[in-house]
Amino acid sequence: MKIRAHALAGIALAATAALSLAACGDGTASPATTGTASADAATKVAGEITVYNAQHDTLTKEWVDAFTKETGVKVTIRQGSDSELSNQIIQEGAASPADVFLTENSPAMAQVENAGLFADIDKATVAQVPAEYRPSTNKWTGIAARSTVLVYDKTKISDDKLPKSMLDLAKPEWKGRWAASPSGADFQAIVAALLEQKGEAATTEWLKGMKDNSKAYKGNSTAMKAVNAGEVDAALIYHYYYYGDQAKTGENSSKVTPYFFKNQDPGAFLSVSGGGVLKSSKNAAAAQAFIKFITGKQGQEVLKNGTSFEYAIASSVDSNAKLVPIKDLQAPTVDPAKLNSSKVTDLMTKAGLL
Amino acid sequence: MTTDLTAPISPDIPEASESTTTAGRGKRPRPPFGVSAISILAVLIALFSLIPLAYVAYMTAATGWDTAVALIVRPRVGELLLNTVMLVVFTVPICLVLGVGGAWLVERTRLRGHRWWAVALAAPLAIPAFVNSYAWVSAVPSLEGIWSGVLIATLSYFPLVYIPAAATLGRLDPAIEQSAASLGLGPWAVFFRVVLPQLRIAMTGGGLLVSLHLLAEYGAFAMIRFDTFTTAIMTQFQSTFNGTAGNMLASVLVFFCLILLLVEVRSRGTARYARVGSGAQARSIRLPLRHFQLPSQLALLALTVLAFGLPVWFVLRWVLAGGARVWAADEFLPALLQTLAYGTVGAAATIVVGFPMAYLAVRHPSWFSKMLELSNYITSSLPGIVVGLAFVTVSIRMVPGVYQTSGVLIAAYVLLFLPRALVNIRSGLAQAPKELDEAAQSLGKAPLVSFLKVTLRLTAPAAAGGAALVFLAIVNELTATLLLSPNGTHTLATEFWSKSSEIDYAGAAPYALLMILLSAPMTYLLFQQSKKVAGQ
């Protein structure tokens, strides 16, 4: 026990140092997040919250910095992946240290919702988000969106040889030619949408084809990099990895072209990133204010002006001008609340992908 | 993953103290707190260290036979089994050849600059395997699969064989070789029939260490798309947080580790290698290399360039490419401070926990104390991911109060790295004659006082060496840290990992550099220490 006390003291010391340093860093918030005033977001809240964050580190940091600047609420981030954190919250139950849960995709949100752990989202927040980007239950809300895309090498696949549908990628002619990141929640959300649209038999069949045909990479950006390096012809990923890399150096996407399936194809799936407040939150007011803030004008403008290249969906803020407009994507209609992540991991485990 | 040499090479390490305890002269000195108190403490520590093993057994039982079989007997597990077995089968022999060959050149031939080479061949240990992988992927982006795995693992881990082999070769009694030569054996025959057999302990021990590292490694293999049980468990964890499939994979991995330990114990043999009789040992003879001088130099150069030069070069290149941007102090300074805090506190805690066990083993050796010690060695040979999974589950279900605190992470570090401390404290204690303790007590000092003033003081340097080893291991630990770290934790290893996973290679570089800089002095210390231990 003595050891524990020492350990805690030592770590506390380091943590304090870290926190004070982090506080110093706040002064350098990205210019994208300043500007337009949103005094309404800054309803009287205070204290600290813990965010379980499966969204991209950098995007959430931009949100958090702007939010802390506006409200003074201190935010601690625990980084993880969608399903890791959703399952963790469920196992933690009422004792969870989390106040807010942010994901890249919606299946993990649905999972926590089904476990009955989410509080209702504030009405003012609900009003900011169009109905198609949130579940009808309003137990959580969409905060951003991302489109499925096939990035490919033009020199290896001519336009007429592009697959009409994502389902074609399971056909023998695609053997060894495409990449994906099956361990990621991103890809698992695509499979969840497929499951919801086409049912278990078709999904199992497609996953079998995928096991035979695809190469597994860790992470979407790594899969795209593989296309760029000529290791595979194409990769099934989300759109913004391409745009993000183009905006930086382009060194991982210079030979890559994005292809959108459109036509309500399973491969045109638009995945809604979610945000929710835990019922067990000890600072529900600040947690609700945070969700309101990121779906508000200022938070959505981080998506429009920042470097995340995810689609803005709320508060009538346009998405980044470099993107294909969201209405042109012809995404299939899928209720985000119905996506089932544990069924998906089971099916993928059975198919030998996990 | 980690660099560990003096650690769990063998469950029963040389018993330097045996002679003093069996002398049977006079009454035993009273230990500072009474044997029973220390025994109870040691039993508690041993029980604590068995948590992961118990957890894996419990999970397997709780899953139910049918589900367990369905999850274990499936093609994916077959793939992982094949990958993992191939990795061990190819890497270990290559490491043995490189390690023993390098050690022989450095210690027993007239290799030019052998002092310099002796250090250069140990240096790759200062580079964590996942940093090595990152550098290699930068150099050759298409690296993937089994052969890349073998390449990176070999370059990262061959020093684990080299260091003990060099230490043993350095103190071999040349008289045996001379006798063999005088009986008509040529130099090659002498090497294979006289020298090599005497390296058996160093080779089996080093080989076991390499194998255990291969089973535990996550970051290095994940980066080159090579799946082993450990990477697959991590993938399952990230998809389901502690799901049944991941737990079943962990049970297979544990089984694997236990088999390896058994194989090592069997192949170590029982032969005696120490010199008997009086007189001083002659200095070992160095063979002339003649026209092998140039090829030897080139081979060693190639090896050190591939294992040390290339990673360091690419880390520096990325650091330069990133420029000032990547040195944002509000990100890397907290990571550095937290890493130092965890390393220091973890090392101190491990030493404190290791003491009662070592004391019991050295001063009161028995089948009982041996069993307690053995349980620690078995557990610490389990990969970090299994220990991490166990602690997540146990803390969340049984002691939610400590869940996600730094205490749990420190506890996991203690458990994973206890043998490193134990081996050192043991050798320190063995060298602190208990007669001094007795003398102090007979002069009227209370047992506790005499223990503190005499034994503890004499043991301090050895304990400090153990602490340095544990510190080094904690700095480079990735998997358990990823699973257990409290909210808001950023260590050098986790920051490096999250940056390099997003293929922000420039952003990851400063963390890689800091890890190498922190590891370098410890690696040197370890190298020096191995010579001393072998010289006893």
XYZ file of C-alpha atoms in Angstrom, chain B:
536
model
C 9.930 -4.370 -26.565
C 12.259 -4.414 -23.634
C 15.844 -5.070 -22.938
C 16.485 -7.611 -20.335
C 19.552 -9.659 -19.803
C 20.167 -10.560 -16.257
C 16.491 -11.377 -15.895
C 14.591 -14.589 -16.197
C 17.263 -16.535 -17.962
C 16.788 -19.349 -15.579
C 14.650 -19.955 -12.577
C 17.574 -21.076 -10.467
C 20.496 -18.777 -10.758
C 23.881 -19.504 -9.176
C 23.584 -19.963 -5.473
C 26.544 -17.978 -4.276
C 25.261 -18.010 -0.752
C 24.799 -21.737 -0.380
C 28.222 -22.287 1.141
C 27.684 -19.794 3.922
C 24.287 -21.108 4.889
C 25.286 -24.700 5.025
C 28.315 -23.979 7.146
C 26.181 -24.855 10.124
C 28.220 -22.889 12.571
C 26.570 -21.298 15.580
C 22.984 -20.105 15.666
C 21.419 -18.317 12.756
C 21.237 -14.545 13.017
C 17.779 -13.241 13.568
C 16.357 -11.612 10.477
C 15.139 -8.059 10.891
C 11.415 -8.771 11.024
C 11.330 -12.497 11.678
C 11.217 -15.108 8.969
C 7.487 -15.495 9.242
C 6.784 -11.844 8.476
C 9.048 -11.958 5.434
C 7.597 -15.264 4.345
C 4.076 -13.922 4.542
C 5.122 -10.888 2.550
C 6.812 -13.068 -0.065
C 3.766 -15.333 -0.333
C 1.549 -12.304 -0.842
C 3.836 -11.016 -3.570
C 3.902 -14.415 -5.252
C 0.101 -14.656 -5.125
C -0.171 -11.179 -6.539
C 2.204 -12.117 -9.334
C 0.018 -15.090 -10.214
C -2.987 -12.868 -10.988
C -2.474 -12.901 -14.783
C -2.030 -16.659 -14.928
C -5.099 -17.187 -12.771
C -6.997 -14.714 -14.907
C -6.214 -16.528 -18.141
C -7.169 -19.857 -16.594
C -10.383 -18.401 -15.185
C -11.359 -16.751 -18.466
C -10.777 -19.935 -20.380
C -12.866 -21.897 -17.897
C -15.611 -19.270 -17.765
C -15.882 -19.164 -21.538
C -17.051 -22.729 -21.612
C -15.512 -25.604 -23.465
C -17.492 -25.329 -26.698
C -17.010 -21.604 -27.214
C -13.350 -21.828 -26.254
C -12.714 -24.608 -28.740
C -14.614 -22.737 -31.456
C -12.483 -19.650 -30.878
C -9.184 -21.499 -30.589
C -9.592 -24.084 -33.317
C -10.181 -21.903 -36.365
C -8.165 -20.984 -39.444
C -7.184 -17.557 -38.155
C -5.503 -19.096 -35.111
C -3.732 -21.474 -37.463
C -2.349 -18.501 -39.408
C -1.199 -16.821 -36.213
C 0.337 -20.047 -34.957
C 2.244 -20.513 -38.195
C 3.447 -16.898 -38.186
C 4.528 -17.023 -34.572
C 6.268 -20.389 -34.847
C 8.071 -19.385 -38.052
C 9.195 -16.163 -36.436
C 10.750 -18.008 -33.501
C 12.194 -20.792 -35.635
C 13.956 -18.403 -38.000
C 14.920 -15.555 -35.722
C 16.388 -17.417 -32.760
C 19.050 -19.373 -34.709
C 20.075 -16.266 -36.648
C 20.404 -14.340 -33.390
C 22.478 -17.177 -31.931
C 24.851 -17.183 -34.909
C 25.225 -13.401 -34.946
C 25.468 -13.096 -31.176
C 27.965 -15.896 -30.613
C 29.928 -15.096 -33.775
C 30.183 -11.440 -32.823
C 31.141 -12.271 -29.262
C 33.828 -14.687 -30.408
C 35.353 -12.147 -32.803
C 35.372 -9.466 -30.162
C 36.618 -11.554 -27.248
C 38.823 -14.246 -28.720
C 40.475 -12.932 -31.881
C 42.940 -10.215 -32.721
C 40.191 -8.160 -34.247
C 41.323 -4.584 -34.736
C 39.449 -2.182 -32.550
C 37.842 -5.006 -30.582
C 37.178 -2.771 -27.587
C 35.189 -0.453 -29.789
C 33.322 -3.277 -31.505
C 32.491 -4.817 -28.129
C 30.365 -1.785 -27.302
C 29.056 -1.273 -30.838
C 27.502 -4.738 -30.926
C 25.598 -4.093 -27.695
C 24.381 -0.667 -28.840
C 21.313 -1.809 -30.837
C 19.702 -2.716 -27.501
C 19.248 0.999 -26.885
C 16.822 1.156 -29.802
C 13.337 -0.093 -28.958
C 12.173 -2.650 -31.534
C 9.199 -0.525 -32.572
C 11.502 2.410 -33.267
C 13.682 0.095 -35.305
C 10.638 -0.998 -37.277
C 9.609 2.605 -37.869
C 13.046 3.439 -39.249
C 13.052 0.407 -41.515
C 9.589 1.163 -42.826
C 10.807 4.676 -43.629
C 13.771 3.231 -45.501
C 11.889 0.447 -47.291
C 8.153 1.285 -47.309
C 7.164 -2.039 -48.844
C 8.407 -4.072 -45.862
C 5.804 -6.537 -44.667
C 5.236 -10.086 -43.548
C 7.364 -12.819 -42.060
C 10.747 -11.977 -43.568
C 10.532 -8.354 -42.579
C 9.536 -9.547 -39.134
C 12.581 -11.794 -38.952
C 14.824 -8.974 -40.177
C 13.663 -6.415 -37.657
C 13.465 -8.876 -34.778
C 16.976 -10.153 -35.497
C 18.484 -6.688 -35.653
C 16.698 -5.643 -32.464
C 17.333 -8.716 -30.360
C 20.662 -10.317 -31.338
C 22.452 -8.347 -28.560
C 20.418 -10.375 -26.075
C 22.578 -13.333 -27.104
C 25.713 -11.342 -27.809
C 26.048 -9.760 -24.357
C 25.922 -12.952 -22.245
C 27.997 -14.834 -24.846
C 30.699 -12.146 -24.799
C 30.697 -12.094 -21.015
C 31.108 -15.883 -20.857
C 33.784 -16.014 -23.549
C 35.740 -13.308 -21.791
C 36.250 -15.424 -18.707
C 36.559 -18.925 -20.212
C 39.524 -20.824 -18.880
C 41.989 -21.054 -21.790
C 43.676 -24.044 -20.132
C 40.910 -26.342 -21.401
C 41.361 -25.096 -24.947
C 45.110 -25.463 -24.667
C 44.730 -29.034 -23.483
C 42.399 -29.766 -26.376
C 44.857 -28.223 -28.834
C 47.748 -30.164 -27.337
C 45.720 -33.335 -27.854
C 45.698 -32.577 -31.575
C 42.479 -30.672 -32.230
C 42.581 -27.918 -34.861
C 41.218 -24.423 -34.124
C 37.764 -25.188 -35.605
C 37.474 -28.419 -33.703
C 38.496 -26.639 -30.521
C 35.800 -24.047 -31.110
C 33.019 -26.530 -31.739
C 34.037 -29.183 -29.235
C 35.405 -27.082 -26.387
C 34.313 -23.462 -26.608
C 30.770 -23.796 -27.864
C 29.645 -26.322 -25.216
C 30.774 -23.933 -22.519
C 28.519 -21.262 -24.035
C 25.488 -23.448 -23.514
C 24.017 -21.448 -20.629
C 24.547 -18.130 -22.386
C 23.010 -19.475 -25.583
C 19.947 -21.156 -24.101
C 19.346 -18.198 -21.818
C 19.809 -15.666 -24.604
C 17.695 -17.750 -26.960
C 14.879 -17.932 -24.428
C 14.997 -14.183 -23.929
C 14.832 -13.573 -27.660
C 11.884 -15.971 -27.984
C 9.959 -14.347 -25.157
C 10.526 -10.931 -26.701
C 9.309 -12.252 -30.043
C 6.095 -13.466 -28.437
C 5.553 -10.203 -26.575
C 6.432 -7.720 -29.317
C 3.539 -5.659 -30.605
C 4.580 -2.305 -32.083
C 7.377 -3.520 -34.322
C 5.250 -6.170 -35.994
C 2.063 -4.108 -36.226
C 4.003 -1.517 -38.198
C 5.069 -4.013 -40.861
C 1.722 -5.833 -41.084
C 2.986 -9.031 -39.579
C 0.412 -10.712 -37.365
C 1.381 -12.690 -34.302
C -0.726 -13.657 -31.304
C 0.177 -10.432 -29.565
C -0.797 -8.152 -32.455
C -4.024 -10.115 -32.960
C -4.936 -9.844 -29.263
C -4.371 -6.094 -29.452
C -6.590 -5.905 -32.538
C -9.321 -7.821 -30.756
C -8.931 -5.576 -27.736
C -9.364 -2.467 -29.877
C -12.428 -3.958 -31.539
C -14.156 -5.365 -28.492
C -12.291 -4.275 -25.337
C -11.624 -7.476 -23.508
C -13.812 -9.727 -25.649
C -13.819 -13.510 -25.461
C -11.918 -14.024 -28.716
C -9.006 -11.903 -27.478
C -8.925 -13.782 -24.187
C -8.783 -17.133 -25.945
C -5.889 -15.938 -28.080
C -4.198 -14.872 -24.849
C -4.604 -18.347 -23.409
C -2.831 -19.844 -26.439
C -0.056 -17.270 -26.061
C 0.399 -18.115 -22.379
C 0.565 -21.797 -23.254
C 3.305 -20.934 -25.755
C 5.365 -19.088 -23.158
C 5.147 -21.948 -20.692
C 6.305 -24.418 -23.354
C 9.294 -22.208 -24.113
C 10.274 -22.034 -20.451
C 10.088 -25.799 -20.252
C 12.199 -26.261 -23.380
C 14.812 -23.923 -21.984
C 15.018 -25.736 -18.658
C 15.393 -29.072 -20.454
C 18.063 -27.909 -22.886
C 20.147 -26.066 -20.310
C 21.332 -29.358 -18.932
C 23.001 -30.005 -15.612
C 26.669 -29.978 -16.541
C 29.040 -27.969 -14.429
C 30.984 -25.196 -16.080
C 32.852 -23.535 -13.253
C 36.534 -23.955 -12.760
C 37.572 -25.998 -9.753
C 40.835 -26.084 -7.902
C 43.270 -23.451 -6.849
C 45.414 -21.084 -8.813
C 44.585 -18.133 -10.989
C 43.004 -18.371 -14.374
C 45.217 -17.496 -17.317
C 44.254 -14.705 -19.643
C 42.475 -16.020 -22.659
C 44.382 -16.283 -25.909
C 43.396 -14.294 -28.964
C 43.556 -16.029 -32.312
C 45.196 -14.181 -35.197
C 42.679 -13.353 -37.927
C 45.174 -12.835 -40.794
C 43.280 -12.697 -44.077
C 39.950 -12.938 -42.198
C 40.629 -9.527 -40.679
C 39.044 -7.527 -43.516
C 35.956 -9.715 -44.019
C 35.366 -9.734 -40.264
C 35.582 -5.964 -40.087
C 33.176 -5.622 -43.011
C 30.690 -8.094 -41.545
C 30.622 -6.316 -38.194
C 30.340 -2.975 -39.921
C 27.372 -4.181 -41.961
C 25.665 -5.566 -38.865
C 26.075 -2.395 -36.786
C 25.048 -0.168 -39.671
C 21.852 -2.169 -40.213
C 20.988 -2.560 -36.539
C 22.106 0.786 -35.163
C 23.199 3.187 -37.888
C 20.107 2.944 -40.036
C 17.540 3.500 -37.279
C 19.510 6.371 -35.754
C 19.989 7.926 -39.185
C 16.277 7.800 -40.008
C 15.216 9.082 -36.615
C 17.564 12.053 -37.050
C 16.393 12.572 -40.615
C 12.765 12.742 -39.511
C 13.682 15.024 -36.627
C 15.332 17.409 -39.089
C 12.487 17.099 -41.602
C 9.971 17.956 -38.886
C 11.886 21.065 -37.891
C 10.861 23.141 -34.911
C 7.164 22.308 -35.363
C 7.425 18.836 -33.872
C 9.114 20.066 -30.714
C 5.956 21.680 -29.368
C 6.920 21.719 -25.689
C 3.364 21.379 -24.463
C 3.230 17.920 -26.015
C 6.598 16.301 -25.586
C 7.542 17.737 -22.210
C 4.569 16.191 -20.363
C 5.307 12.894 -22.109
C 8.931 13.064 -21.028
C 8.030 13.975 -17.450
C 5.401 11.250 -17.158
C 7.785 8.683 -18.607
C 10.452 9.700 -16.099
C 7.924 9.597 -13.260
C 6.633 6.137 -14.206
C 10.156 4.852 -14.759
C 11.420 6.135 -11.411
C 8.419 5.154 -9.313
C 8.095 1.810 -11.086
C 11.763 0.986 -10.583
C 11.638 1.947 -6.905
C 8.479 -0.080 -6.334
C 9.970 -3.111 -8.068
C 13.063 -2.987 -5.875
C 10.983 -2.703 -2.710
C 8.768 -5.612 -3.755
C 11.762 -7.679 -4.837
C 13.578 -7.384 -1.539
C 11.624 -9.779 0.690
C 11.652 -12.408 -2.031
C 15.398 -12.085 -2.570
C 16.079 -12.066 1.151
C 14.152 -15.266 1.643
C 15.818 -16.932 -1.318
C 19.369 -16.029 -0.277
C 19.247 -16.219 3.495
C 16.665 -18.966 3.922
C 16.839 -21.148 0.848
C 14.324 -23.975 0.773
C 11.989 -25.676 -1.655
C 9.393 -23.221 -0.425
C 11.332 -20.075 -1.247
C 12.356 -21.585 -4.545
C 8.741 -22.181 -5.493
C 7.813 -18.639 -4.596
C 10.602 -17.349 -6.770
C 9.662 -19.606 -9.633
C 6.112 -18.258 -9.673
C 7.519 -14.774 -10.206
C 9.662 -15.871 -13.101
C 6.828 -17.663 -14.849
C 4.536 -14.685 -14.584
C 7.055 -12.176 -15.770
C 7.658 -14.233 -18.875
C 4.064 -13.506 -19.890
C 3.711 -10.755 -22.476
C 2.679 -7.291 -21.358
C -0.590 -7.632 -23.216
C -1.711 -10.584 -21.077
C -0.749 -8.834 -17.863
C -2.525 -5.712 -19.111
C -5.725 -7.594 -19.978
C -5.698 -9.304 -16.589
C -5.301 -6.055 -14.695
C -8.004 -4.293 -16.688
C -10.498 -7.039 -15.906
C -9.517 -7.665 -12.310
C -9.452 -3.987 -11.392
C -12.715 -3.146 -13.158
C -14.591 -6.049 -11.565
C -13.018 -6.504 -8.167
C -11.366 -3.263 -7.108
C -13.037 -0.514 -9.155
C -11.489 2.065 -6.853
C -8.034 1.542 -8.304
C -9.191 1.018 -11.875
C -7.468 3.384 -14.283
C -5.154 4.788 -11.641
C -1.438 4.996 -12.071
C -1.210 2.510 -9.190
C -2.492 -0.303 -11.393
C -0.057 0.534 -14.156
C 2.818 0.610 -11.664
C 1.647 -2.737 -10.288
C 1.745 -4.180 -13.792
C 5.252 -2.843 -14.313
C 6.363 -4.373 -11.018
C 4.986 -7.711 -12.060
C 6.441 -7.640 -15.551
C 9.905 -6.562 -14.515
C 10.348 -8.077 -11.044
C 13.015 -10.629 -12.101
C 15.282 -7.862 -13.345
C 15.326 -6.438 -9.845
C 15.301 -9.816 -8.153
C 18.366 -11.171 -9.898
C 20.365 -8.102 -8.999
C 19.260 -7.880 -5.388
C 19.986 -11.591 -4.998
C 23.535 -11.271 -6.191
C 24.007 -8.214 -3.976
C 22.615 -9.991 -0.933
C 24.720 -13.036 -1.656
C 27.813 -10.887 -1.553
C 26.895 -9.230 1.725
C 28.238 -11.780 4.239
C 25.688 -12.520 6.855
C 28.525 -12.860 9.352
C 28.683 -9.072 9.347
C 25.038 -8.970 10.290
C 25.732 -11.492 13.038
C 28.660 -9.474 14.283
C 26.585 -6.339 14.445
C 23.893 -8.188 16.363
C 26.366 -9.694 18.789
C 27.661 -6.174 19.448
C 24.202 -5.318 20.663
C 22.478 -3.882 17.626
C 18.837 -4.762 17.199
C 18.174 -7.060 14.201
C 16.380 -4.315 12.284
C 19.174 -1.821 12.887
C 21.877 -4.269 11.879
C 19.923 -5.131 8.757
C 19.547 -1.478 7.789
C 23.102 -0.491 8.662
C 24.925 -3.497 7.306
C 23.021 -5.610 4.811
C 20.939 -2.955 3.136
C 23.946 -0.722 2.673
C 26.026 -3.480 1.130
C 23.170 -4.441 -1.189
C 22.459 -0.916 -2.365
C 24.723 -0.882 -5.455
C 23.262 -4.116 -6.799
C 19.747 -2.872 -6.139
C 20.569 0.324 -8.023
C 21.686 -1.746 -11.003
C 18.383 -3.628 -10.901
C 16.487 -0.361 -10.675
C 18.253 0.946 -13.778
C 17.215 -2.155 -15.711
C 13.598 -1.814 -14.644
C 13.636 1.871 -15.520
C 14.879 1.069 -19.011
C 12.185 -1.549 -19.486
C 9.422 0.825 -18.371
C 10.566 3.610 -20.699
C 10.200 1.282 -23.673
C 7.048 -0.575 -22.586
C 4.115 -0.124 -24.962
C 1.331 -2.722 -24.753
C 0.576 -2.776 -21.024
C 0.852 1.011 -20.961
C -1.645 1.336 -23.809
C -4.126 -0.874 -21.982
C -3.771 0.429 -18.452
C -2.704 4.043 -18.545
C -4.885 6.472 -16.582
C -6.845 9.133 -18.440
C -4.677 11.855 -19.848
C -1.479 9.789 -19.719
C 1.064 10.330 -22.438
C 4.358 8.505 -22.239
C 7.105 8.731 -24.824
C 6.202 5.265 -26.060
C 2.450 5.881 -26.388
C 2.951 9.285 -28.020
C 5.422 7.811 -30.468
C 2.975 5.038 -31.204
C -0.055 7.264 -31.799
C 1.922 9.624 -34.035
C 3.532 6.889 -36.093
C 0.176 5.101 -36.463
C -1.190 8.200 -38.137
C 1.913 8.038 -40.354
C 3.078 11.358 -38.948
C 6.668 10.118 -39.044
C 8.169 13.535 -38.476
C 5.949 14.134 -35.454
C 6.924 10.767 -33.990
C 10.659 11.300 -34.400
C 11.345 13.429 -31.289
C 9.790 10.742 -29.089
C 11.918 8.081 -30.747
C 15.025 10.182 -30.213
C 14.210 10.773 -26.536
C 13.611 7.062 -25.965
C 16.971 6.215 -27.521
C 18.721 8.906 -25.475
C 17.175 7.617 -22.247
C 18.022 4.011 -23.088
C 21.624 4.510 -24.153
C 23.245 4.999 -20.725
C 21.212 2.102 -19.284
C 22.312 -0.177 -22.103
C 25.934 0.728 -21.443
C 25.477 0.051 -17.759
C 23.899 -3.294 -18.547
C 26.800 -4.194 -20.806
C 29.354 -3.326 -18.119
C 27.407 -5.163 -15.480
C 27.218 -8.355 -17.524
C 31.020 -8.446 -17.629
C 31.222 -8.025 -13.865
C 28.653 -10.711 -13.143
C 30.433 -13.131 -15.440
C 33.757 -12.266 -13.813
C 32.750 -13.532 -10.413
